[in-house]
Structure formats: structure tokens, C-alpha cells
Coordinates of C-alpha atoms in Angstrom, one line a residue:
X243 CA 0.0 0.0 0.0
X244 CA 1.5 3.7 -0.9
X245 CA 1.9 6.5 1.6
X246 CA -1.6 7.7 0.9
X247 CA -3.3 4.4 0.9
X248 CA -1.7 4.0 4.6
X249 CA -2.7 8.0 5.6
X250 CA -6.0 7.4 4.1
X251 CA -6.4 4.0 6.5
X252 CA -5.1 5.6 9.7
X253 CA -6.8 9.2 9.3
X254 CA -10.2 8.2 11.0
X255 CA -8.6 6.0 13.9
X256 CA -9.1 7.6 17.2
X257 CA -10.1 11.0 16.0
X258 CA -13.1 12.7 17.5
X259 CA -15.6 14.0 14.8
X260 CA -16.8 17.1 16.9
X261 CA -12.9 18.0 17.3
X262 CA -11.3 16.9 14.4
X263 CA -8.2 16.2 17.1
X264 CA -7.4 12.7 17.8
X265 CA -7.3 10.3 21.4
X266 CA -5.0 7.9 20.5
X267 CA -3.9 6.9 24.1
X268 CA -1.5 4.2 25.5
X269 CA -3.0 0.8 26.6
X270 CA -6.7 1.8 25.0
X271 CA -8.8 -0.1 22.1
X272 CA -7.5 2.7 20.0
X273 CA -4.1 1.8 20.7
X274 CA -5.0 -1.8 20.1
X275 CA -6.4 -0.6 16.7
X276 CA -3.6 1.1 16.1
X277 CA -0.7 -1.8 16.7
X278 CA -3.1 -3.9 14.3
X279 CA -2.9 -1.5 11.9
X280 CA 1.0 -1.7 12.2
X281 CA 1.2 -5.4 12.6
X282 CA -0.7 -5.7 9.1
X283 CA 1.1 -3.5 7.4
X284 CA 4.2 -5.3 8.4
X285 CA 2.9 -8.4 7.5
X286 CA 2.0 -7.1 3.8
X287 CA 5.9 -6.2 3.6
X288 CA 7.4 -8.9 4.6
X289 CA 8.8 -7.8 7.7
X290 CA 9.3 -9.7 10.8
X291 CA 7.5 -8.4 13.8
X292 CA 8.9 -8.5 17.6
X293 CA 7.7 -6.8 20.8
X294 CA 10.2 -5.8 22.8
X295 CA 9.5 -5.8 27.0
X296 CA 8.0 -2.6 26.8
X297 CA 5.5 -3.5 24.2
X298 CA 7.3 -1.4 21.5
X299 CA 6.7 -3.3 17.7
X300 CA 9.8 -3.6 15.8
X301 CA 9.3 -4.9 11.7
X302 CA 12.5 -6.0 10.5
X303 CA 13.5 -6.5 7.3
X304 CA 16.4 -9.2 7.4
X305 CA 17.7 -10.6 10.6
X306 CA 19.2 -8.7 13.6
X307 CA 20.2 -11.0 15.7
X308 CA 22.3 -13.1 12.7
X309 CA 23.1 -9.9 10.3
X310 CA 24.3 -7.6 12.8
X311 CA 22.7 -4.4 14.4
X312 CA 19.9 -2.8 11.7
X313 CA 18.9 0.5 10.5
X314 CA 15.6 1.7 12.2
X315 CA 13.1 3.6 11.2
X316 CA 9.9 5.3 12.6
X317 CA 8.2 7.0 15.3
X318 CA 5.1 6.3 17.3
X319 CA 1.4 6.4 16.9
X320 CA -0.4 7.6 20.1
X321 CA -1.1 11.2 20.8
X322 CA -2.2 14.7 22.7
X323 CA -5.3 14.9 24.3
X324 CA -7.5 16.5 20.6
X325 CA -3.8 16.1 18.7
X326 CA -3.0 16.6 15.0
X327 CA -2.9 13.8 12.8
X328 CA 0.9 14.2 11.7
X329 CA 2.8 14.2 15.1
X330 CA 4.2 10.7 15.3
X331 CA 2.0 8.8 12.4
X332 CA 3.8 10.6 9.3
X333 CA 7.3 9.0 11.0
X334 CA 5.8 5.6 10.9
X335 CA 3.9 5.7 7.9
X336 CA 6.9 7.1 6.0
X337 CA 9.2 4.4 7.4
X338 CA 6.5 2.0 6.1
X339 CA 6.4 3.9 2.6
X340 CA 10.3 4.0 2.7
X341 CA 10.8 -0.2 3.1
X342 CA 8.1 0.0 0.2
X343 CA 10.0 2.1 -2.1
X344 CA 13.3 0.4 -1.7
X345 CA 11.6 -2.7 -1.9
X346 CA 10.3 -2.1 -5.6
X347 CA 13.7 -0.9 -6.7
X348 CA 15.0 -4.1 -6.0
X349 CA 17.1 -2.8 -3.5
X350 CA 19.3 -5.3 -1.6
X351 CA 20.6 -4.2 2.0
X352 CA 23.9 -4.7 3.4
X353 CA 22.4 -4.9 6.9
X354 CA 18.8 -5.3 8.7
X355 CA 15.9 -2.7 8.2
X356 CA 13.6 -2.3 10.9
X357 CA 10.4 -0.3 11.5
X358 CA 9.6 0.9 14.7
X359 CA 6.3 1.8 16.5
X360 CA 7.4 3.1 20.0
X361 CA 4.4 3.1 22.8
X362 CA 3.2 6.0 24.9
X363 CA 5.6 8.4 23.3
X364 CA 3.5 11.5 23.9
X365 CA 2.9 10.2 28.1
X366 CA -0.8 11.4 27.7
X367 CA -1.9 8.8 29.7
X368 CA 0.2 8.3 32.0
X369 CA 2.3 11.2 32.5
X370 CA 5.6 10.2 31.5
X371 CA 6.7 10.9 28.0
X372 CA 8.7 8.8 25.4
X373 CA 7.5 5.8 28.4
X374 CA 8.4 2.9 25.7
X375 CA 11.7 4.0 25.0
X376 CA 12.5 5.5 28.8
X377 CA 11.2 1.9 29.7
X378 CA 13.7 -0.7 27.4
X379 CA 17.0 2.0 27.8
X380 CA 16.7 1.7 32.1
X381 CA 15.9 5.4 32.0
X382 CA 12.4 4.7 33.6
X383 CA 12.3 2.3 36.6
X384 CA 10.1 -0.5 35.6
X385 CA 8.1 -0.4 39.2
X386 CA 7.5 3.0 38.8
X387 CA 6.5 2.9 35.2
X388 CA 4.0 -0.4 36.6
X389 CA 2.9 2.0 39.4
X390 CA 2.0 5.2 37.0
X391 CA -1.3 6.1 37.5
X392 CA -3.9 7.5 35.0
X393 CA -6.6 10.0 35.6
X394 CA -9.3 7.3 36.2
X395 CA -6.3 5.7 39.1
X396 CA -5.8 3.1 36.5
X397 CA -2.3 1.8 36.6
X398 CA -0.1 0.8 33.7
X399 CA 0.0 -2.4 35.2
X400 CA -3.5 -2.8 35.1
X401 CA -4.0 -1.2 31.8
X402 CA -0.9 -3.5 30.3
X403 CA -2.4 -6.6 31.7
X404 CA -6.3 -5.4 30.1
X405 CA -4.4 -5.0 27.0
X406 CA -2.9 -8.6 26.7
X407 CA 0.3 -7.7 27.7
X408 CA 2.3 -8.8 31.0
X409 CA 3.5 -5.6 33.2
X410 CA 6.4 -7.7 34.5
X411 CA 8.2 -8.0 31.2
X412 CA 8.8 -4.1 31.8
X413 CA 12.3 -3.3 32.0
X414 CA 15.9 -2.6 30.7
X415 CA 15.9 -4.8 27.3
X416 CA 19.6 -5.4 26.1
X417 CA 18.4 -7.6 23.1
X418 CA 16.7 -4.8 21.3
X419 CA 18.7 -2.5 22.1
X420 CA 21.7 -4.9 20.5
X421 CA 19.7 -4.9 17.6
X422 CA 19.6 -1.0 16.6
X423 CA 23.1 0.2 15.4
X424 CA 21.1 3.7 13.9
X425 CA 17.9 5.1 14.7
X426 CA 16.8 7.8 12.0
X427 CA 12.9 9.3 13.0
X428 CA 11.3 11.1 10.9
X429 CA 9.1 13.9 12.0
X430 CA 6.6 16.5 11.3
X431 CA 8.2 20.0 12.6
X432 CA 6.9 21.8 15.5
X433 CA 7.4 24.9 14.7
X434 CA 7.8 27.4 11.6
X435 CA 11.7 27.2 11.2
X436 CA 11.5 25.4 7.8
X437 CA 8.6 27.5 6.6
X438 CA 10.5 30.6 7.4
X439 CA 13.5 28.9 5.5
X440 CA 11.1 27.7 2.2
X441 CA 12.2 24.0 2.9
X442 CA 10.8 21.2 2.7
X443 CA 13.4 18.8 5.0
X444 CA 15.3 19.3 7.0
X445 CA 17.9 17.4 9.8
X446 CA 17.6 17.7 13.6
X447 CA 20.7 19.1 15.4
X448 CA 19.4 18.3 19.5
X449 CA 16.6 18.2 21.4
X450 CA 16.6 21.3 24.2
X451 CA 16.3 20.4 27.7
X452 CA 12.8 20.1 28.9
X453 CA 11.4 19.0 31.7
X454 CA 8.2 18.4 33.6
X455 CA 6.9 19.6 37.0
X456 CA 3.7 19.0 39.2
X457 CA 3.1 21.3 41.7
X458 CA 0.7 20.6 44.4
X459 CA -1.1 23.8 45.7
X460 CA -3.3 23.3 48.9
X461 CA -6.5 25.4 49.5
X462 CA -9.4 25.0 51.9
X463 CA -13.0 24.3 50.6
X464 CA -15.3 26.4 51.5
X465 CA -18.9 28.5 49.9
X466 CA -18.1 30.5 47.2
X467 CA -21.3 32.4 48.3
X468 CA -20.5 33.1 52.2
X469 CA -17.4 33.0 52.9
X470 CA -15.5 36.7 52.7
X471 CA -12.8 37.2 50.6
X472 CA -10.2 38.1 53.3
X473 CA -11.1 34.5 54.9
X474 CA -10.3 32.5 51.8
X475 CA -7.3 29.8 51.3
X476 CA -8.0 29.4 47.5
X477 CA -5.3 27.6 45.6
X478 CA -6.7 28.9 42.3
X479 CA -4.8 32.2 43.2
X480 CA -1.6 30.3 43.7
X481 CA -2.0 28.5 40.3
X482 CA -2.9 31.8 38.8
X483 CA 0.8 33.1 40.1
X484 CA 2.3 29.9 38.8
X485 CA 0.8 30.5 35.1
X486 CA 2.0 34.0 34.9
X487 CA 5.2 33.3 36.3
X488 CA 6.0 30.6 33.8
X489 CA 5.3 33.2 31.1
X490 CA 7.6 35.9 32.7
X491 CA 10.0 34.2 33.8
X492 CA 10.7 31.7 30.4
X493 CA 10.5 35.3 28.3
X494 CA 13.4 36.6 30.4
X495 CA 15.6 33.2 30.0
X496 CA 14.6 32.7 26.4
X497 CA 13.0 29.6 27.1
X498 CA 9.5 28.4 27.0
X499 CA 7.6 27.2 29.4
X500 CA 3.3 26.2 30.1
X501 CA 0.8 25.0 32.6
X502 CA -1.1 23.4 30.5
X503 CA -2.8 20.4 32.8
X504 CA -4.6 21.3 35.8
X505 CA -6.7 19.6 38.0
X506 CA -9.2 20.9 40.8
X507 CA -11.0 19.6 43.8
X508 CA -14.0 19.5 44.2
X509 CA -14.6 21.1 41.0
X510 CA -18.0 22.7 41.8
X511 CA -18.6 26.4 40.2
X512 CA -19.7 27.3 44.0
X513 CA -17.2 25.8 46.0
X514 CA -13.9 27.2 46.3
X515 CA -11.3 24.4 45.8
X516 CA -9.7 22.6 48.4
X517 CA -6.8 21.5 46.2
X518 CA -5.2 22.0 43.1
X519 CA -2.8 19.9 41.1
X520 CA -1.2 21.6 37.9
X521 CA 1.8 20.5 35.8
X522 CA 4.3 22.9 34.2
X523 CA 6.2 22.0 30.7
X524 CA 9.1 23.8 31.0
X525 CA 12.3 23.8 27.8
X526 CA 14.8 26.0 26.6
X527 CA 18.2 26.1 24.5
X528 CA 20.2 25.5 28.2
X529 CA 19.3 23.8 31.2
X530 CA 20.3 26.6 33.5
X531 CA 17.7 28.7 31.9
X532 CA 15.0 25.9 32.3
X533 CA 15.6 25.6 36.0
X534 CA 15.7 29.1 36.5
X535 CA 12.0 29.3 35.1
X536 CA 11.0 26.4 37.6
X537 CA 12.5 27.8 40.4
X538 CA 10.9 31.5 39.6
X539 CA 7.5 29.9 39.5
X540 CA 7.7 28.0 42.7
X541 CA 8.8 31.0 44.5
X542 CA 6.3 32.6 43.3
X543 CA 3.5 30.2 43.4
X544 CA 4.5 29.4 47.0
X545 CA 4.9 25.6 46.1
X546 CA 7.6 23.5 46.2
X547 CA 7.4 21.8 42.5
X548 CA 7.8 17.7 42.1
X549 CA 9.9 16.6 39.0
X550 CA 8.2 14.3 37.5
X551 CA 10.6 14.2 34.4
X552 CA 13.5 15.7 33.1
X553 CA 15.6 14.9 30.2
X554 CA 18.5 17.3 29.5
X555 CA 20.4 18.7 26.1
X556 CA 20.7 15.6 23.9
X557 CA 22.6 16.6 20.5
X558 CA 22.4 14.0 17.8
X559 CA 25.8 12.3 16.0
X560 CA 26.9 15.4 14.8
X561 CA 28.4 13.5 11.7
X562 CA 25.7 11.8 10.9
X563 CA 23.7 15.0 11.0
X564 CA 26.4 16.3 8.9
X565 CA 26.5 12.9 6.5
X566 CA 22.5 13.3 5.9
X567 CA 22.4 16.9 5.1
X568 CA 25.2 16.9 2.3
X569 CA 22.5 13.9 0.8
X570 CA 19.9 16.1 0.9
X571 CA 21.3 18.8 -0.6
X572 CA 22.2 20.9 2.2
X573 CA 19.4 20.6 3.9
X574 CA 19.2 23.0 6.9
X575 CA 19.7 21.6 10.4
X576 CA 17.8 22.6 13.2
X577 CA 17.4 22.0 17.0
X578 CA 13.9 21.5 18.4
X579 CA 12.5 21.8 21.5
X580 CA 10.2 18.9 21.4
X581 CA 11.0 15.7 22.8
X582 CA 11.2 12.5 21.0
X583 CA 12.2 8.8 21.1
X584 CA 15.1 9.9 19.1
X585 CA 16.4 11.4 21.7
X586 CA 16.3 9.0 24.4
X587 CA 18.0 6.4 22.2
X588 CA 20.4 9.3 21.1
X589 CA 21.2 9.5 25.2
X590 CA 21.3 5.7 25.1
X591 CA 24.4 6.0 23.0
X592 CA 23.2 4.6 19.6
X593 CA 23.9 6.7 16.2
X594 CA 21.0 9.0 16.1
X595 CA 19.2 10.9 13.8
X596 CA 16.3 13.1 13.3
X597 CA 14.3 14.7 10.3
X598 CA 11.7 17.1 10.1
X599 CA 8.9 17.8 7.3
X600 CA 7.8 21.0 6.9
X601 CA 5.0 22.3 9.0
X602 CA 3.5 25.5 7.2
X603 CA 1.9 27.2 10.3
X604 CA 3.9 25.6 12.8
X605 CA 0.6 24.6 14.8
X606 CA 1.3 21.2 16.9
X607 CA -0.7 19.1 18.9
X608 CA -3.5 20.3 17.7
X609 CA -6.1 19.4 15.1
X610 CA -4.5 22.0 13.3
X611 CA -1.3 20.3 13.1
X612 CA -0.6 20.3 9.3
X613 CA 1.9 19.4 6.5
X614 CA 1.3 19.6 2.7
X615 CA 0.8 16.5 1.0
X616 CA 3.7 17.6 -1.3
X617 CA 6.5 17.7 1.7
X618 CA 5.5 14.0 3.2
X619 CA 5.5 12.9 -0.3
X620 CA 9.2 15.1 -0.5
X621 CA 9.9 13.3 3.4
X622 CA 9.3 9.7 2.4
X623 CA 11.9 10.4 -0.7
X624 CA 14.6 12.1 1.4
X625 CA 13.9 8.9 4.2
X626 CA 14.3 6.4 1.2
X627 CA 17.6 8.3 0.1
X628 CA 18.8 8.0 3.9
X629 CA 17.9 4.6 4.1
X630 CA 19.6 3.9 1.0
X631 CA 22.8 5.6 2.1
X632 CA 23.0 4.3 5.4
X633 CA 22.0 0.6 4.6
X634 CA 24.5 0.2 1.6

């Protein structure tokens, strides 16, 4: 099947017709869906399919274990709460596309090609981003990745073990990692840096520093009716400091930074809230800067903030940045400031790449997420000549 034949299949999976954004969480029937979807397309290739202990599916053209360490290719599948269509799925589907294309030019590789579908990249469900790939590099603990919790107090064991899957496989997995000597991902941009530059590709340079933060800000319930306002503990004042602080304070280190989840107790219009819980996404060019903005808003805020992840500079191979830009005609290179798979098996120490399709308003995780049909068409050629190149 061609890239649109795939992007065709996947558009309606997990997307909410009042939205037009998509739910494609970790662990769901969507998600099952969705590794289906993968599994079959493997299938129709050819490819041999493993799941590593993290549940992550790997489709291997040749054999890994008796050719030597592959070339991989892909992203993940799951999104954002209301996502964009692109964000993960055009990695995937242009790996697929790519395997295709070299496929039907009777192209014979000097080592194994695999496709990958990491899990839980985007951590929407359980709080903890790039999870699969944390999860088989040691990064994550595998009892604390069992114990995450989702908002209905559902934990990844459980949702694992609802799923088909057995939670006490989770951990450190040396045999896949053996198997992938370079890791390329493919990836819509998120941001406008190519569409300020009129390109259509171009190759990642490092991920910035980013981290995430829940702070806990305690109140006391109480009518929203009778009680004056001189007698009121109400948290929502504290989280209103910590949202304006993370604005402030990231504009003055040149980072960025958002509280963009929050949750309240009791969450009645006419009650003011015993408790609230809010997270802060917080990312910028150096890590000094980034804990400079956390540390401003928990001063502020009057909270002391809990890290619940943090994942510092990670810079690609710098000559195999170099090496795929030259192919693609001097594509520009670019640092990002999202987080990605990529980057926690960069940190893992194996040969790492990244490249990004352009995204014309820059708009992500959101429905409005977008890239021209021309430029994914434009990514899965420039993956297919990276593949080429780095599997001859």
C-alpha cells in the first residue's frame, strides 16, 4: 500500500468528529487498533515483527540477531489529548512507505531494516513521556513505570495486563537495544523554522532540555457564596501566580515554558477548591535557563514543585547529522524543543538521527497540526535516500 493508501487507513482512527483532534492513548482499544494497523502492514511487507518488554513493535527487514545491528526507522502512533494527525504517524507511515519504495527498486541491503512503533511516546496517559523507549533504555524504573497512574487511578499495570500484555516483562531490554546500530525518525516539525526557510526537510541538530513539573497547591473548601474574601485559602490564586510566572520568567531566559494540565478539587462552580494539582512544561536552548524558570515559579506560586521528568540537552551524531544533510542537498539543520524517542535512544548512546517535514503554520498538537501533502511525499523520498545511504 502507498503513503496515501496507509494515511487514508489511519486518518479516521481515534479521531473525534466534533474535534477533528485525535485520542489515541496508551494501553486503549484505539491503541490496540492502532498496533493492528501496524502489525498488518508489516505483514503485507514482509517484515518480521517483535515486541520488545516494553510492548514497543519492531518490523525488521532481514535478521538482527544473525546480520548484525539494523537501521531503524519510525516513530510512534499515540497522541495529545484533541492532537494533530501528523505528530508521530507521518514518521511511521513514511518508514513503512520507505521499506516499500526500496523494496520495488530491488534494493538489496547490506544490513537489517527495521520499523519501529514506539508506545506511549506522547505520556498522555500516564504522565511520562517517550514511556516505551525510557522503559527498554533503564531510564524509567520499571516499578515506577508499573505503578503510573492514569486520571481514572488506573495503573499501567493494570491497563498493560487489560491489554494482553504482561507488566512484568517491563524493563531494561539489552536484546533490542543490541539490535539497533542507527535510529533515523522522521518527523513533522513543530514549529515554523522550515517555513520561514522555504524547505521542505530538514535534519535535527538536538533536542533542548525540557522537563516536567507538578506542583501541588493546597486550598481550603469552602462556599463560594459566604465566605469573605479576606477568609479565603483558595489555591486557584496560587496557580494563577504559577501561570504568569512561567510566562515571565521563560520570556526573560529565552525559554518556554506552560501549565497546561490542571486539576481541581472538588470542582464545583460554588465551592472554592480545596486542592489543586497543575503541571508545568518547561524547555529551553540551556538547562540553567529551564531551571531558572521552575524555580521563579515556585517561588512565586508558593509551592515547592515535584519533578516528575526531566531529560537534558541531547545533541544528535553530529556527523551523521552532517553525512544526511550533504545527501539532501544541504538541507538545513535545526534544534527542536520537542521531545522525542530519538532522543532518548540518542542519550542511550546509539547513532542517532532526526528529520523534520515541513510544517506551514507551525501549529502542533493540535487538530490543526498540518503538513502539505507535497512535503510528506518530499519526506518519504529524502527517508528512502537516507535509508539507501546508510544501509549500503
Amino acid at each position: 500500500m502507498t503513503f496515501d493508501g496507509m494515511w487514508a487507513e489511519l486518518l479516521p482512527v481515534g479521531r473525534d468528529p466534533q474535534t477533528g483532534g485525535y485520542r489515541r492513548f496508551a494501553w486503549t482499544r484505539t491503541d490496540h487498533d492502532l498496533r493492528e494497523w501496524f502489525a498488518a502492514e508489516a505483514s503485507s511487507r514482509g517484515l518480521d515483527l517483535t515486541v520488545d518488554r516494553a510492548g514497543n513493535q519492531w518490523a525488521w527487514w532481514g535478521d538482527p540477531d544473525a546480520q548484525g545491528p539494523g537501521l531503524v526507522l519510525g516513530s510512534h502512533l499515540d497522541s495529545v489529548p484533541d492532537g494533530g494527525a501528523y505528530d508521530g504517524p507521518l514518521g511511521v507511515v513514511t518508514a513503512l512507505a520507505t521499506v516499500e519504495a526500496l523494496q520495488r527498486q530491488g534494493f538489496r541491503p547490506s544490513r537489517p531494516i527495521g520499523v519501529v512503533n514506539f508506545v506511549d511516546e506522547e505520556g498522555a496517559r500516564f504522565g511520562i513521556a517517550c514511556a516505551g523507549s525510557r522503559i527498554i533504555t533503564g531510564v524509567l524504573d520499571a516499578d515506577r513505570a508499573r505503578g503510573l497512574r492514569d486520571g481514572d487511578g488506573r495503573t499501567l499495570a493494570e491497563a498493560m495486563t487489560t491489554a494482553g500484555r504482561d507488566p512484568r516483562a517491563l524493563g531494561r531490554d539489552e536484546e533490542t537495544l543490541r539490535r539497533v546500530g542507527t535510529f533515523v525518525e522522521l518527523h513533522v516539525e513543530q514549529g515554523r523554522g522550515l517555513a520561514d526557510l522555504d524547505r521542505a526537510v530538514a535534519v535535527g541538530s538536538t533536542i533542548w532540555p525540557h522537563g516536567r513539573w507538578r506542583l501541588d497547591l493546597a486550598g481550603e473548601a469552602n462556599h463560594a457564596g459566604t465566605t469573605r474574601l479576606e477568609d479565603r485559602h483558595d489555591p486557584m490564586l496560587s496557580l494563577a501566580a504559577a501561570i504568569t510566572a512561567a510566562r515571565d520568567a521563560a520570556s526573560g531566559q529565552g525559554c518556554v515554558a506552560t501549565v497546561g494540565k490542571v486539576r481541581v478539587e472538588p470542582n464545583g462552580v460554588n465551592a472554592i477548591p480545596s486542592h489543586v494539582t497543575a503541571w508545568l512544561d518547561a524547555r529551553g536552548p540551556a538547562e540553567r535557563g529551564v531551571r531558572a524558570v521552575v524555580e521563579e515559579v515556585a517561588e512565586r506560586a508558593g509551592v515547592r514543585p515535584v519533578e516528575e521528568s526531566w531529560t537534558g540537552p541531547t545533541p544528535f551524531d553530529p556527523a551523521l547529522a552532517a553525512r544526511l544533510a550533504a545527501l539532501l542537498g544541504d538541507a538545513p539543520v535545526l534544534a527542536t524543543g520537542a521531545g522525542h524517542d530519538a532522543g532518548i535512544l540518542a542519550s542511550a548512546g546509539v547513532p542517532t538521527a532526526m528529520l523534520f517535514v515541513r510544517n506551514p503554520t507551525g501549529v502542533s498538537h493540535s487538530p490543526a497540526e498540518h503538513a502539505e501533502h507535497a512535503d510528506c511525499l518530499a519526506g518519504v523520498e529524502a527517508l528512502t535516500a537516507v535509508a539507501r545511504e546508510l544501509a549500503s
